[in-house]
Amino acid sequence: SSGINAEYGEVSHVVWNDVCSMWVTGSDDGTIRTWHVEKHDYLEMTVTVTDTQCPITALTCDLTNGAVIVGLQDIIRVYEGGTMKSVQTHSGHRDSVRGLMHVPERSQYISIAWDSSICVWNAFKQGPRQNNSISPLP
């Protein structure tokens, strides 16, 4: 048995990212951590809204591409699973997001919030990888 040492904020959410083979945790201090089990290490990323840290209110993963979907107060942020680079932001709720899910058959994310609203969002679609190499001249 191996444990996850949450040294900083109180861990409030944990999900398994099957696409990226890692655990993802969200904490009350606004920290998202990805835990690569095979490597026995983690990548820490602090998510902020404006200038203040806010708690992670919901967390799930995209079942198709491994993106990490995070509820932060009344917004949703989507991060690429491998790099944790921010790739989408969704707003429309008037109160804290409290649940998220991915519907791969429809390429959509569903969110619910304390304002009794349900929102449907287009899922992140990973584009083709950019080839930044320069081709030699003939």
Short mmCIF file of N, CA, C and O in Angstrom, two decimals:
data_model
loop_
_atom_site.label_atom_id
_atom_site.label_comp_id
_atom_site.label_asym_id
_atom_site.label_seq_id
_atom_site.Cartn_x
_atom_site.Cartn_y
_atom_site.Cartn_z
N SER A 1 0.85 -1.18 0.00
CA SER A 1 0.00 0.00 0.00
C SER A 1 0.89 1.24 0.00
O SER A 1 1.85 1.32 0.73
N SER A 2 0.55 2.19 -0.87
CA SER A 2 1.31 3.43 -0.87
C SER A 2 0.34 4.58 -0.69
O SER A 2 -0.77 4.55 -1.18
N GLY A 3 0.77 5.59 0.03
CA GLY A 3 -0.10 6.72 0.32
C GLY A 3 0.33 7.95 -0.44
O GLY A 3 1.46 8.06 -0.91
N ILE A 4 -0.59 8.88 -0.55
CA ILE A 4 -0.30 10.17 -1.16
C ILE A 4 -0.11 11.15 -0.02
O ILE A 4 -1.00 11.34 0.81
N ASN A 5 1.05 11.77 0.03
CA ASN A 5 1.35 12.71 1.09
C ASN A 5 0.87 14.10 0.68
O ASN A 5 1.47 14.73 -0.18
N ALA A 6 -0.20 14.56 1.26
CA ALA A 6 -0.73 15.89 0.96
C ALA A 6 -0.14 16.87 1.96
O ALA A 6 -0.69 17.09 3.02
N GLU A 7 1.01 17.43 1.64
CA GLU A 7 1.74 18.27 2.58
C GLU A 7 1.13 19.66 2.73
O GLU A 7 1.37 20.32 3.71
N TYR A 8 0.39 20.13 1.78
CA TYR A 8 -0.04 21.52 1.79
C TYR A 8 -1.51 21.62 2.19
O TYR A 8 -1.84 21.55 3.34
N GLY A 9 -2.41 21.82 1.22
CA GLY A 9 -3.82 21.99 1.54
C GLY A 9 -4.52 20.66 1.74
O GLY A 9 -4.03 19.60 1.35
N GLU A 10 -5.66 20.74 2.38
CA GLU A 10 -6.51 19.58 2.60
C GLU A 10 -7.00 19.05 1.24
O GLU A 10 -7.60 19.79 0.48
N VAL A 11 -6.73 17.80 0.93
CA VAL A 11 -7.17 17.21 -0.33
C VAL A 11 -8.68 17.00 -0.28
O VAL A 11 -9.19 16.36 0.63
N SER A 12 -9.39 17.59 -1.24
CA SER A 12 -10.85 17.50 -1.26
C SER A 12 -11.37 16.64 -2.41
O SER A 12 -12.51 16.21 -2.38
N HIS A 13 -10.52 16.40 -3.42
CA HIS A 13 -10.94 15.61 -4.59
C HIS A 13 -9.77 14.75 -5.07
O HIS A 13 -8.63 15.19 -5.03
N VAL A 14 -10.10 13.56 -5.52
CA VAL A 14 -9.09 12.69 -6.13
C VAL A 14 -9.76 11.90 -7.26
O VAL A 14 -10.88 11.41 -7.10
N VAL A 15 -9.09 11.85 -8.41
CA VAL A 15 -9.59 11.08 -9.56
C VAL A 15 -8.42 10.36 -10.22
O VAL A 15 -7.28 10.81 -10.16
N TRP A 16 -8.71 9.24 -10.83
CA TRP A 16 -7.72 8.50 -11.61
C TRP A 16 -7.85 8.93 -13.06
O TRP A 16 -8.94 8.92 -13.63
N ASN A 17 -6.74 9.33 -13.68
CA ASN A 17 -6.70 9.70 -15.09
C ASN A 17 -6.16 8.48 -15.85
O ASN A 17 -4.95 8.25 -15.89
N ASP A 18 -7.07 7.71 -16.43
CA ASP A 18 -6.71 6.47 -17.10
C ASP A 18 -5.88 6.71 -18.36
O ASP A 18 -4.98 5.95 -18.67
N VAL A 19 -6.16 7.79 -19.06
CA VAL A 19 -5.43 8.09 -20.30
C VAL A 19 -3.96 8.38 -20.00
O VAL A 19 -3.07 7.93 -20.71
N CYS A 20 -3.70 9.15 -18.94
CA CYS A 20 -2.33 9.55 -18.59
C CYS A 20 -1.70 8.67 -17.51
O CYS A 20 -0.57 8.91 -17.11
N SER A 21 -2.44 7.68 -17.03
CA SER A 21 -1.96 6.76 -15.98
C SER A 21 -1.44 7.52 -14.76
O SER A 21 -0.28 7.35 -14.35
N MET A 22 -2.29 8.38 -14.20
CA MET A 22 -1.87 9.14 -13.03
C MET A 22 -3.09 9.48 -12.16
O MET A 22 -4.22 9.51 -12.63
N TRP A 23 -2.81 9.72 -10.88
CA TRP A 23 -3.81 10.24 -9.97
C TRP A 23 -3.78 11.76 -10.07
O TRP A 23 -2.71 12.35 -10.25
N VAL A 24 -4.93 12.38 -9.92
CA VAL A 24 -5.01 13.84 -9.88
C VAL A 24 -5.74 14.21 -8.59
O VAL A 24 -6.81 13.66 -8.31
N THR A 25 -5.15 15.11 -7.80
CA THR A 25 -5.80 15.56 -6.58
C THR A 25 -6.05 17.06 -6.65
O THR A 25 -5.28 17.80 -7.26
N GLY A 26 -7.13 17.48 -6.02
CA GLY A 26 -7.45 18.90 -5.88
C GLY A 26 -7.59 19.21 -4.40
O GLY A 26 -8.14 18.41 -3.65
N SER A 27 -7.08 20.37 -4.01
CA SER A 27 -7.06 20.72 -2.58
C SER A 27 -7.81 22.00 -2.30
O SER A 27 -8.08 22.80 -3.19
N ASP A 28 -8.11 22.18 -1.02
CA ASP A 28 -8.82 23.38 -0.58
C ASP A 28 -8.00 24.65 -0.74
O ASP A 28 -8.55 25.74 -0.74
N ASP A 29 -6.67 24.52 -0.89
CA ASP A 29 -5.84 25.70 -1.08
C ASP A 29 -5.69 26.06 -2.56
O ASP A 29 -4.89 26.93 -2.92
N GLY A 30 -6.44 25.40 -3.45
CA GLY A 30 -6.40 25.69 -4.87
C GLY A 30 -5.29 24.97 -5.62
O GLY A 30 -5.00 25.29 -6.77
N THR A 31 -4.69 23.98 -5.00
CA THR A 31 -3.59 23.25 -5.62
C THR A 31 -4.11 22.01 -6.34
O THR A 31 -4.92 21.26 -5.79
N ILE A 32 -3.62 21.81 -7.55
CA ILE A 32 -3.85 20.57 -8.30
C ILE A 32 -2.51 19.87 -8.36
O ILE A 32 -1.49 20.49 -8.68
N ARG A 33 -2.52 18.57 -8.05
CA ARG A 33 -1.29 17.77 -8.18
C ARG A 33 -1.58 16.55 -9.02
O ARG A 33 -2.64 15.94 -8.88
N THR A 34 -0.64 16.23 -9.88
CA THR A 34 -0.73 14.98 -10.64
C THR A 34 0.32 14.04 -10.08
O THR A 34 1.46 14.43 -9.86
N TRP A 35 -0.10 12.81 -9.83
CA TRP A 35 0.75 11.83 -9.18
C TRP A 35 1.00 10.67 -10.14
O TRP A 35 0.10 9.91 -10.42
N HIS A 36 2.23 10.60 -10.64
CA HIS A 36 2.60 9.53 -11.55
C HIS A 36 3.07 8.35 -10.72
O HIS A 36 4.17 8.36 -10.16
N VAL A 37 2.24 7.33 -10.64
CA VAL A 37 2.47 6.21 -9.74
C VAL A 37 3.78 5.48 -10.08
O VAL A 37 4.58 5.17 -9.20
N GLU A 38 4.01 5.22 -11.35
CA GLU A 38 5.20 4.47 -11.74
C GLU A 38 6.48 5.24 -11.43
O GLU A 38 7.50 4.68 -11.10
N LYS A 39 6.42 6.56 -11.56
CA LYS A 39 7.60 7.39 -11.35
C LYS A 39 7.78 7.79 -9.89
O LYS A 39 8.82 8.34 -9.52
N HIS A 40 6.76 7.58 -9.06
CA HIS A 40 6.80 7.96 -7.64
C HIS A 40 7.10 9.46 -7.47
O HIS A 40 7.88 9.85 -6.62
N ASP A 41 6.51 10.27 -8.34
CA ASP A 41 6.69 11.71 -8.18
C ASP A 41 5.39 12.42 -8.53
O ASP A 41 4.42 11.80 -8.95
N TYR A 42 5.37 13.70 -8.30
CA TYR A 42 4.18 14.48 -8.63
C TYR A 42 4.57 15.82 -9.22
O TYR A 42 5.65 16.33 -9.00
N LEU A 43 3.65 16.37 -10.00
CA LEU A 43 3.80 17.69 -10.57
C LEU A 43 2.80 18.58 -9.86
O LEU A 43 1.60 18.32 -9.90
N GLU A 44 3.28 19.59 -9.20
CA GLU A 44 2.39 20.48 -8.45
C GLU A 44 2.07 21.70 -9.29
O GLU A 44 2.93 22.27 -9.94
N MET A 45 0.80 22.08 -9.28
CA MET A 45 0.38 23.27 -9.99
C MET A 45 -0.65 23.98 -9.14
O MET A 45 -1.62 23.37 -8.72
N THR A 46 -0.44 25.24 -8.85
CA THR A 46 -1.42 26.00 -8.09
C THR A 46 -2.29 26.77 -9.06
O THR A 46 -1.80 27.50 -9.90
N VAL A 47 -3.59 26.57 -8.96
CA VAL A 47 -4.56 27.23 -9.81
C VAL A 47 -5.07 28.45 -9.09
O VAL A 47 -5.42 28.37 -7.91
N THR A 48 -5.11 29.59 -9.76
CA THR A 48 -5.63 30.79 -9.13
C THR A 48 -6.70 31.43 -10.00
O THR A 48 -6.67 31.36 -11.22
N VAL A 49 -7.66 32.03 -9.34
CA VAL A 49 -8.68 32.83 -10.00
C VAL A 49 -8.44 34.25 -9.54
O VAL A 49 -8.40 34.51 -8.34
N THR A 50 -8.25 35.17 -10.44
CA THR A 50 -7.82 36.53 -10.17
C THR A 50 -6.54 36.48 -9.35
O THR A 50 -5.62 35.75 -9.70
N ASP A 51 -6.48 37.21 -8.25
CA ASP A 51 -5.25 37.25 -7.46
C ASP A 51 -5.30 36.42 -6.18
O ASP A 51 -4.38 36.44 -5.39
N THR A 52 -6.39 35.71 -5.97
CA THR A 52 -6.51 34.95 -4.73
C THR A 52 -6.65 33.46 -5.04
O THR A 52 -7.24 33.08 -6.03
N GLN A 53 -6.09 32.64 -4.18
CA GLN A 53 -6.27 31.21 -4.33
C GLN A 53 -7.66 30.84 -3.88
O GLN A 53 -8.18 31.40 -2.91
N CYS A 54 -8.28 29.91 -4.59
CA CYS A 54 -9.60 29.44 -4.18
C CYS A 54 -9.59 27.92 -4.20
O CYS A 54 -8.79 27.30 -4.89
N PRO A 55 -10.48 27.30 -3.44
CA PRO A 55 -10.49 25.85 -3.37
C PRO A 55 -10.96 25.21 -4.67
O PRO A 55 -11.75 25.79 -5.41
N ILE A 56 -10.48 24.00 -4.91
CA ILE A 56 -10.98 23.19 -6.00
C ILE A 56 -12.36 22.69 -5.56
O ILE A 56 -12.48 22.07 -4.52
N THR A 57 -13.40 22.99 -6.34
CA THR A 57 -14.76 22.62 -5.94
C THR A 57 -15.27 21.38 -6.69
O THR A 57 -16.24 20.78 -6.27
N ALA A 58 -14.62 21.02 -7.80
CA ALA A 58 -15.00 19.83 -8.56
C ALA A 58 -13.81 19.41 -9.41
O ALA A 58 -12.98 20.24 -9.77
N LEU A 59 -13.73 18.12 -9.73
CA LEU A 59 -12.58 17.61 -10.47
C LEU A 59 -12.97 16.35 -11.21
O LEU A 59 -13.63 15.47 -10.65
N THR A 60 -12.60 16.27 -12.49
CA THR A 60 -12.77 15.04 -13.27
C THR A 60 -11.74 15.05 -14.39
O THR A 60 -10.99 16.01 -14.55
N CYS A 61 -11.71 13.97 -15.16
CA CYS A 61 -10.78 13.88 -16.29
C CYS A 61 -11.53 13.53 -17.56
O CYS A 61 -12.54 12.82 -17.53
N ASP A 62 -11.02 14.04 -18.67
CA ASP A 62 -11.56 13.74 -19.99
C ASP A 62 -11.18 12.30 -20.32
O ASP A 62 -10.01 11.93 -20.28
N LEU A 63 -12.18 11.48 -20.61
CA LEU A 63 -11.95 10.06 -20.86
C LEU A 63 -11.34 9.78 -22.23
O LEU A 63 -10.89 8.67 -22.49
N THR A 64 -11.30 10.78 -23.10
CA THR A 64 -10.76 10.62 -24.44
C THR A 64 -9.31 11.03 -24.53
O THR A 64 -8.47 10.30 -25.06
N ASN A 65 -8.97 12.24 -24.03
CA ASN A 65 -7.62 12.76 -24.20
C ASN A 65 -6.87 12.98 -22.89
O ASN A 65 -5.74 13.43 -22.91
N GLY A 66 -7.50 12.70 -21.76
CA GLY A 66 -6.82 12.82 -20.47
C GLY A 66 -6.76 14.23 -19.90
O GLY A 66 -6.09 14.45 -18.89
N ALA A 67 -7.46 15.19 -20.52
CA ALA A 67 -7.47 16.55 -19.98
C ALA A 67 -8.04 16.53 -18.56
O ALA A 67 -8.88 15.70 -18.23
N VAL A 68 -7.55 17.44 -17.72
CA VAL A 68 -8.02 17.56 -16.35
C VAL A 68 -9.00 18.72 -16.30
O VAL A 68 -8.67 19.84 -16.69
N ILE A 69 -10.23 18.46 -15.82
CA ILE A 69 -11.29 19.46 -15.79
C ILE A 69 -11.53 19.83 -14.33
O ILE A 69 -11.79 18.95 -13.50
N VAL A 70 -11.46 21.13 -14.04
CA VAL A 70 -11.45 21.61 -12.66
C VAL A 70 -12.53 22.67 -12.46
O VAL A 70 -12.65 23.60 -13.26
N GLY A 71 -13.31 22.52 -11.39
CA GLY A 71 -14.24 23.56 -10.97
C GLY A 71 -13.56 24.44 -9.94
O GLY A 71 -13.00 23.95 -8.97
N LEU A 72 -13.56 25.75 -10.21
CA LEU A 72 -12.98 26.75 -9.31
C LEU A 72 -14.01 27.85 -9.13
O LEU A 72 -14.26 28.62 -10.05
N GLN A 73 -14.61 27.90 -7.97
CA GLN A 73 -15.70 28.85 -7.72
C GLN A 73 -16.76 28.66 -8.81
O GLN A 73 -17.30 27.58 -8.94
N ASP A 74 -17.03 29.68 -9.61
CA ASP A 74 -18.09 29.58 -10.61
C ASP A 74 -17.58 29.38 -12.04
O ASP A 74 -18.31 29.59 -13.00
N ILE A 75 -16.31 28.99 -12.18
CA ILE A 75 -15.76 28.74 -13.52
C ILE A 75 -15.22 27.32 -13.63
O ILE A 75 -14.99 26.65 -12.62
N ILE A 76 -15.01 26.91 -14.88
CA ILE A 76 -14.41 25.60 -15.16
C ILE A 76 -13.17 25.86 -15.98
O ILE A 76 -13.20 26.62 -16.95
N ARG A 77 -12.08 25.24 -15.57
CA ARG A 77 -10.84 25.32 -16.35
C ARG A 77 -10.46 23.91 -16.78
O ARG A 77 -10.61 22.95 -16.03
N VAL A 78 -9.92 23.84 -18.00
CA VAL A 78 -9.49 22.57 -18.57
C VAL A 78 -7.99 22.66 -18.83
O VAL A 78 -7.52 23.63 -19.42
N TYR A 79 -7.26 21.65 -18.36
CA TYR A 79 -5.81 21.59 -18.51
C TYR A 79 -5.44 20.34 -19.30
O TYR A 79 -6.00 19.26 -19.06
N GLU A 80 -4.49 20.47 -20.21
CA GLU A 80 -3.99 19.32 -20.94
C GLU A 80 -3.37 18.36 -19.93
O GLU A 80 -2.59 18.78 -19.07
N GLY A 81 -3.73 17.08 -20.03
CA GLY A 81 -3.32 16.10 -19.02
C GLY A 81 -1.82 15.91 -18.88
O GLY A 81 -1.32 15.79 -17.77
N GLY A 82 -1.10 15.88 -19.97
CA GLY A 82 0.34 15.62 -19.89
C GLY A 82 1.15 16.80 -19.40
O GLY A 82 2.09 16.64 -18.63
N THR A 83 0.77 18.01 -19.80
CA THR A 83 1.57 19.20 -19.49
C THR A 83 0.93 20.09 -18.43
O THR A 83 1.60 20.96 -17.89
N MET A 84 -0.36 19.91 -18.17
CA MET A 84 -1.15 20.76 -17.28
C MET A 84 -1.18 22.20 -17.78
O MET A 84 -1.35 23.13 -17.02
N LYS A 85 -1.06 22.37 -19.08
CA LYS A 85 -1.20 23.69 -19.70
C LYS A 85 -2.69 24.01 -19.82
O LYS A 85 -3.48 23.17 -20.24
N SER A 86 -3.08 25.23 -19.46
CA SER A 86 -4.48 25.65 -19.55
C SER A 86 -4.89 25.73 -21.02
O SER A 86 -4.24 26.39 -21.82
N VAL A 87 -6.00 25.03 -21.36
CA VAL A 87 -6.44 24.98 -22.76
C VAL A 87 -7.87 25.50 -22.95
O VAL A 87 -8.25 25.82 -24.08
N GLN A 88 -8.68 25.58 -21.90
CA GLN A 88 -10.05 26.08 -22.01
C GLN A 88 -10.48 26.68 -20.68
O GLN A 88 -10.07 26.22 -19.62
N THR A 89 -11.35 27.70 -20.77
CA THR A 89 -12.03 28.25 -19.59
C THR A 89 -13.49 28.41 -19.95
O THR A 89 -13.82 28.90 -21.03
N HIS A 90 -14.37 27.97 -19.05
CA HIS A 90 -15.81 28.09 -19.25
C HIS A 90 -16.41 28.86 -18.08
O HIS A 90 -16.09 28.57 -16.92
N SER A 91 -17.29 29.82 -18.37
CA SER A 91 -17.99 30.53 -17.31
C SER A 91 -19.46 30.63 -17.67
O SER A 91 -19.82 30.64 -18.85
N GLY A 92 -20.30 30.71 -16.66
CA GLY A 92 -21.73 30.78 -16.88
C GLY A 92 -22.54 30.47 -15.63
O GLY A 92 -23.71 30.81 -15.56
N HIS A 93 -21.91 29.84 -14.65
CA HIS A 93 -22.59 29.59 -13.38
C HIS A 93 -22.56 30.86 -12.53
O HIS A 93 -21.68 31.69 -12.67
N ARG A 94 -23.53 30.98 -11.64
CA ARG A 94 -23.59 32.12 -10.73
C ARG A 94 -23.17 31.76 -9.31
O ARG A 94 -23.15 32.61 -8.43
N ASP A 95 -22.85 30.49 -9.09
CA ASP A 95 -22.39 30.03 -7.78
C ASP A 95 -21.37 28.92 -8.01
O ASP A 95 -21.13 28.52 -9.15
N SER A 96 -20.79 28.39 -6.95
CA SER A 96 -19.70 27.41 -7.06
C SER A 96 -20.12 26.15 -7.81
O SER A 96 -21.18 25.58 -7.55
N VAL A 97 -19.23 25.72 -8.70
CA VAL A 97 -19.39 24.44 -9.40
C VAL A 97 -19.20 23.34 -8.38
O VAL A 97 -18.25 23.36 -7.60
N ARG A 98 -20.11 22.35 -8.37
CA ARG A 98 -19.98 21.27 -7.38
C ARG A 98 -19.90 19.90 -8.00
O ARG A 98 -19.71 18.92 -7.29
N GLY A 99 -20.04 19.80 -9.33
CA GLY A 99 -19.92 18.50 -9.99
C GLY A 99 -19.58 18.67 -11.45
O GLY A 99 -20.03 19.62 -12.10
N LEU A 100 -18.76 17.74 -11.96
CA LEU A 100 -18.34 17.75 -13.35
C LEU A 100 -18.35 16.33 -13.89
O LEU A 100 -18.04 15.39 -13.14
N MET A 101 -18.67 16.18 -15.16
CA MET A 101 -18.53 14.88 -15.80
C MET A 101 -18.24 15.07 -17.28
O MET A 101 -18.56 16.11 -17.86
N HIS A 102 -17.63 14.08 -17.88
CA HIS A 102 -17.33 14.07 -19.31
C HIS A 102 -18.24 13.06 -19.98
O HIS A 102 -18.38 11.93 -19.50
N VAL A 103 -18.87 13.46 -21.09
CA VAL A 103 -19.70 12.56 -21.89
C VAL A 103 -18.98 12.38 -23.23
O VAL A 103 -19.14 13.19 -24.15
N PRO A 104 -18.14 11.34 -23.34
CA PRO A 104 -17.31 11.20 -24.54
C PRO A 104 -18.12 10.99 -25.81
O PRO A 104 -17.72 11.44 -26.90
N GLU A 105 -19.27 10.34 -25.72
CA GLU A 105 -20.09 10.08 -26.91
C GLU A 105 -20.60 11.37 -27.55
O GLU A 105 -20.91 11.40 -28.73
N ARG A 106 -20.69 12.43 -26.78
CA ARG A 106 -21.18 13.71 -27.28
C ARG A 106 -20.10 14.79 -27.29
O ARG A 106 -20.36 15.94 -27.63
N SER A 107 -18.88 14.42 -26.90
CA SER A 107 -17.77 15.39 -26.80
C SER A 107 -18.18 16.61 -25.98
O SER A 107 -18.02 17.76 -26.40
N GLN A 108 -18.72 16.33 -24.79
CA GLN A 108 -19.21 17.42 -23.94
C GLN A 108 -18.81 17.19 -22.48
O GLN A 108 -18.62 16.07 -22.04
N TYR A 109 -18.70 18.32 -21.77
CA TYR A 109 -18.56 18.31 -20.33
C TYR A 109 -19.88 18.84 -19.75
O TYR A 109 -20.47 19.76 -20.29
N ILE A 110 -20.30 18.26 -18.65
CA ILE A 110 -21.51 18.69 -17.96
C ILE A 110 -21.07 19.19 -16.58
O ILE A 110 -20.28 18.54 -15.90
N SER A 111 -21.59 20.35 -16.18
CA SER A 111 -21.28 20.88 -14.86
C SER A 111 -22.58 21.24 -14.15
O SER A 111 -23.57 21.62 -14.77
N ILE A 112 -22.55 21.07 -12.82
CA ILE A 112 -23.67 21.51 -11.98
C ILE A 112 -23.10 22.44 -10.91
O ILE A 112 -21.92 22.34 -10.55
N ALA A 113 -23.95 23.35 -10.45
CA ALA A 113 -23.47 24.32 -9.47
C ALA A 113 -24.50 24.51 -8.37
O ALA A 113 -25.65 24.08 -8.49
N TRP A 114 -24.08 25.18 -7.31
CA TRP A 114 -24.95 25.45 -6.17
C TRP A 114 -26.08 26.41 -6.53
O TRP A 114 -27.03 26.55 -5.77
N ASP A 115 -26.02 27.07 -7.68
CA ASP A 115 -27.12 27.94 -8.11
C ASP A 115 -28.23 27.14 -8.80
O ASP A 115 -29.12 27.72 -9.40
N SER A 116 -28.18 25.82 -8.72
CA SER A 116 -29.16 24.88 -9.30
C SER A 116 -29.10 24.84 -10.82
O SER A 116 -30.04 24.37 -11.46
N SER A 117 -28.01 25.32 -11.42
CA SER A 117 -27.90 25.28 -12.87
C SER A 117 -27.09 24.08 -13.33
O SER A 117 -26.23 23.56 -12.61
N ILE A 118 -27.40 23.64 -14.53
CA ILE A 118 -26.65 22.60 -15.22
C ILE A 118 -26.19 23.21 -16.53
O ILE A 118 -26.99 23.80 -17.27
N CYS A 119 -24.90 23.12 -16.81
CA CYS A 119 -24.36 23.67 -18.06
C CYS A 119 -23.71 22.56 -18.87
O CYS A 119 -23.15 21.62 -18.32
N VAL A 120 -23.78 22.71 -20.18
CA VAL A 120 -23.17 21.77 -21.12
C VAL A 120 -22.12 22.54 -21.92
O VAL A 120 -22.41 23.61 -22.46
N TRP A 121 -20.92 21.99 -21.98
CA TRP A 121 -19.80 22.66 -22.63
C TRP A 121 -19.21 21.75 -23.69
O TRP A 121 -19.19 20.52 -23.53
N ASN A 122 -18.65 22.33 -24.75
CA ASN A 122 -17.91 21.55 -25.74
C ASN A 122 -16.60 21.08 -25.11
O ASN A 122 -15.88 21.87 -24.49
N ALA A 123 -16.30 19.81 -25.28
CA ALA A 123 -15.08 19.24 -24.71
C ALA A 123 -13.86 19.72 -25.48
O ALA A 123 -13.94 20.08 -26.66
N PHE A 124 -12.74 19.73 -24.78
CA PHE A 124 -11.45 20.07 -25.38
C PHE A 124 -11.08 19.01 -26.42
O PHE A 124 -11.15 17.82 -26.14
N LYS A 125 -10.71 19.46 -27.60
CA LYS A 125 -10.24 18.56 -28.65
C LYS A 125 -8.78 18.86 -28.91
O LYS A 125 -8.43 19.97 -29.27
N GLN A 126 -7.98 17.86 -28.69
CA GLN A 126 -6.55 18.02 -28.87
C GLN A 126 -6.24 18.05 -30.36
O GLN A 126 -6.61 17.13 -31.09
N GLY A 127 -5.59 19.11 -30.80
CA GLY A 127 -5.23 19.25 -32.21
C GLY A 127 -4.01 18.43 -32.53
O GLY A 127 -3.36 17.87 -31.64
N PRO A 128 -3.66 18.37 -33.82
CA PRO A 128 -2.45 17.64 -34.19
C PRO A 128 -1.22 18.31 -33.60
O PRO A 128 -1.18 19.53 -33.44
N ARG A 129 -0.28 17.50 -33.25
CA ARG A 129 0.94 18.04 -32.66
C ARG A 129 1.66 18.90 -33.70
O ARG A 129 1.75 18.56 -34.86
N GLN A 130 2.18 20.03 -33.22
CA GLN A 130 2.90 20.93 -34.10
C GLN A 130 4.32 20.41 -34.31
O GLN A 130 4.98 19.98 -33.37
N ASN A 131 4.76 20.46 -35.55
CA ASN A 131 6.14 20.09 -35.85
C ASN A 131 6.91 21.39 -36.01
O ASN A 131 6.74 22.10 -36.99
N ASN A 132 7.74 21.72 -35.04
CA ASN A 132 8.47 22.98 -35.05
C ASN A 132 9.84 22.86 -35.71
O ASN A 132 10.60 23.81 -35.70
N SER A 133 10.14 21.72 -36.27
CA SER A 133 11.44 21.58 -36.92
C SER A 133 11.42 22.26 -38.28
O SER A 133 10.38 22.40 -38.93
N ILE A 134 12.57 22.72 -38.69
CA ILE A 134 12.70 23.40 -39.98
C ILE A 134 13.20 22.40 -41.01
O ILE A 134 14.16 21.68 -40.78
N SER A 135 12.50 22.35 -42.15
CA SER A 135 12.90 21.43 -43.21
C SER A 135 14.14 21.99 -43.92
O SER A 135 14.23 23.20 -44.16
N PRO A 136 15.07 21.11 -44.27
CA PRO A 136 16.26 21.60 -44.98
C PRO A 136 15.86 22.07 -46.39
O PRO A 136 14.93 21.56 -46.99
N LEU A 137 16.60 23.06 -46.87
CA LEU A 137 16.37 23.54 -48.23
C LEU A 137 16.90 22.52 -49.22
O LEU A 137 17.90 21.86 -48.96
N PRO A 138 16.24 22.41 -50.40
CA PRO A 138 16.72 21.43 -51.40
C PRO A 138 18.05 21.82 -51.99
O PRO A 138 18.49 22.91 -52.01
#
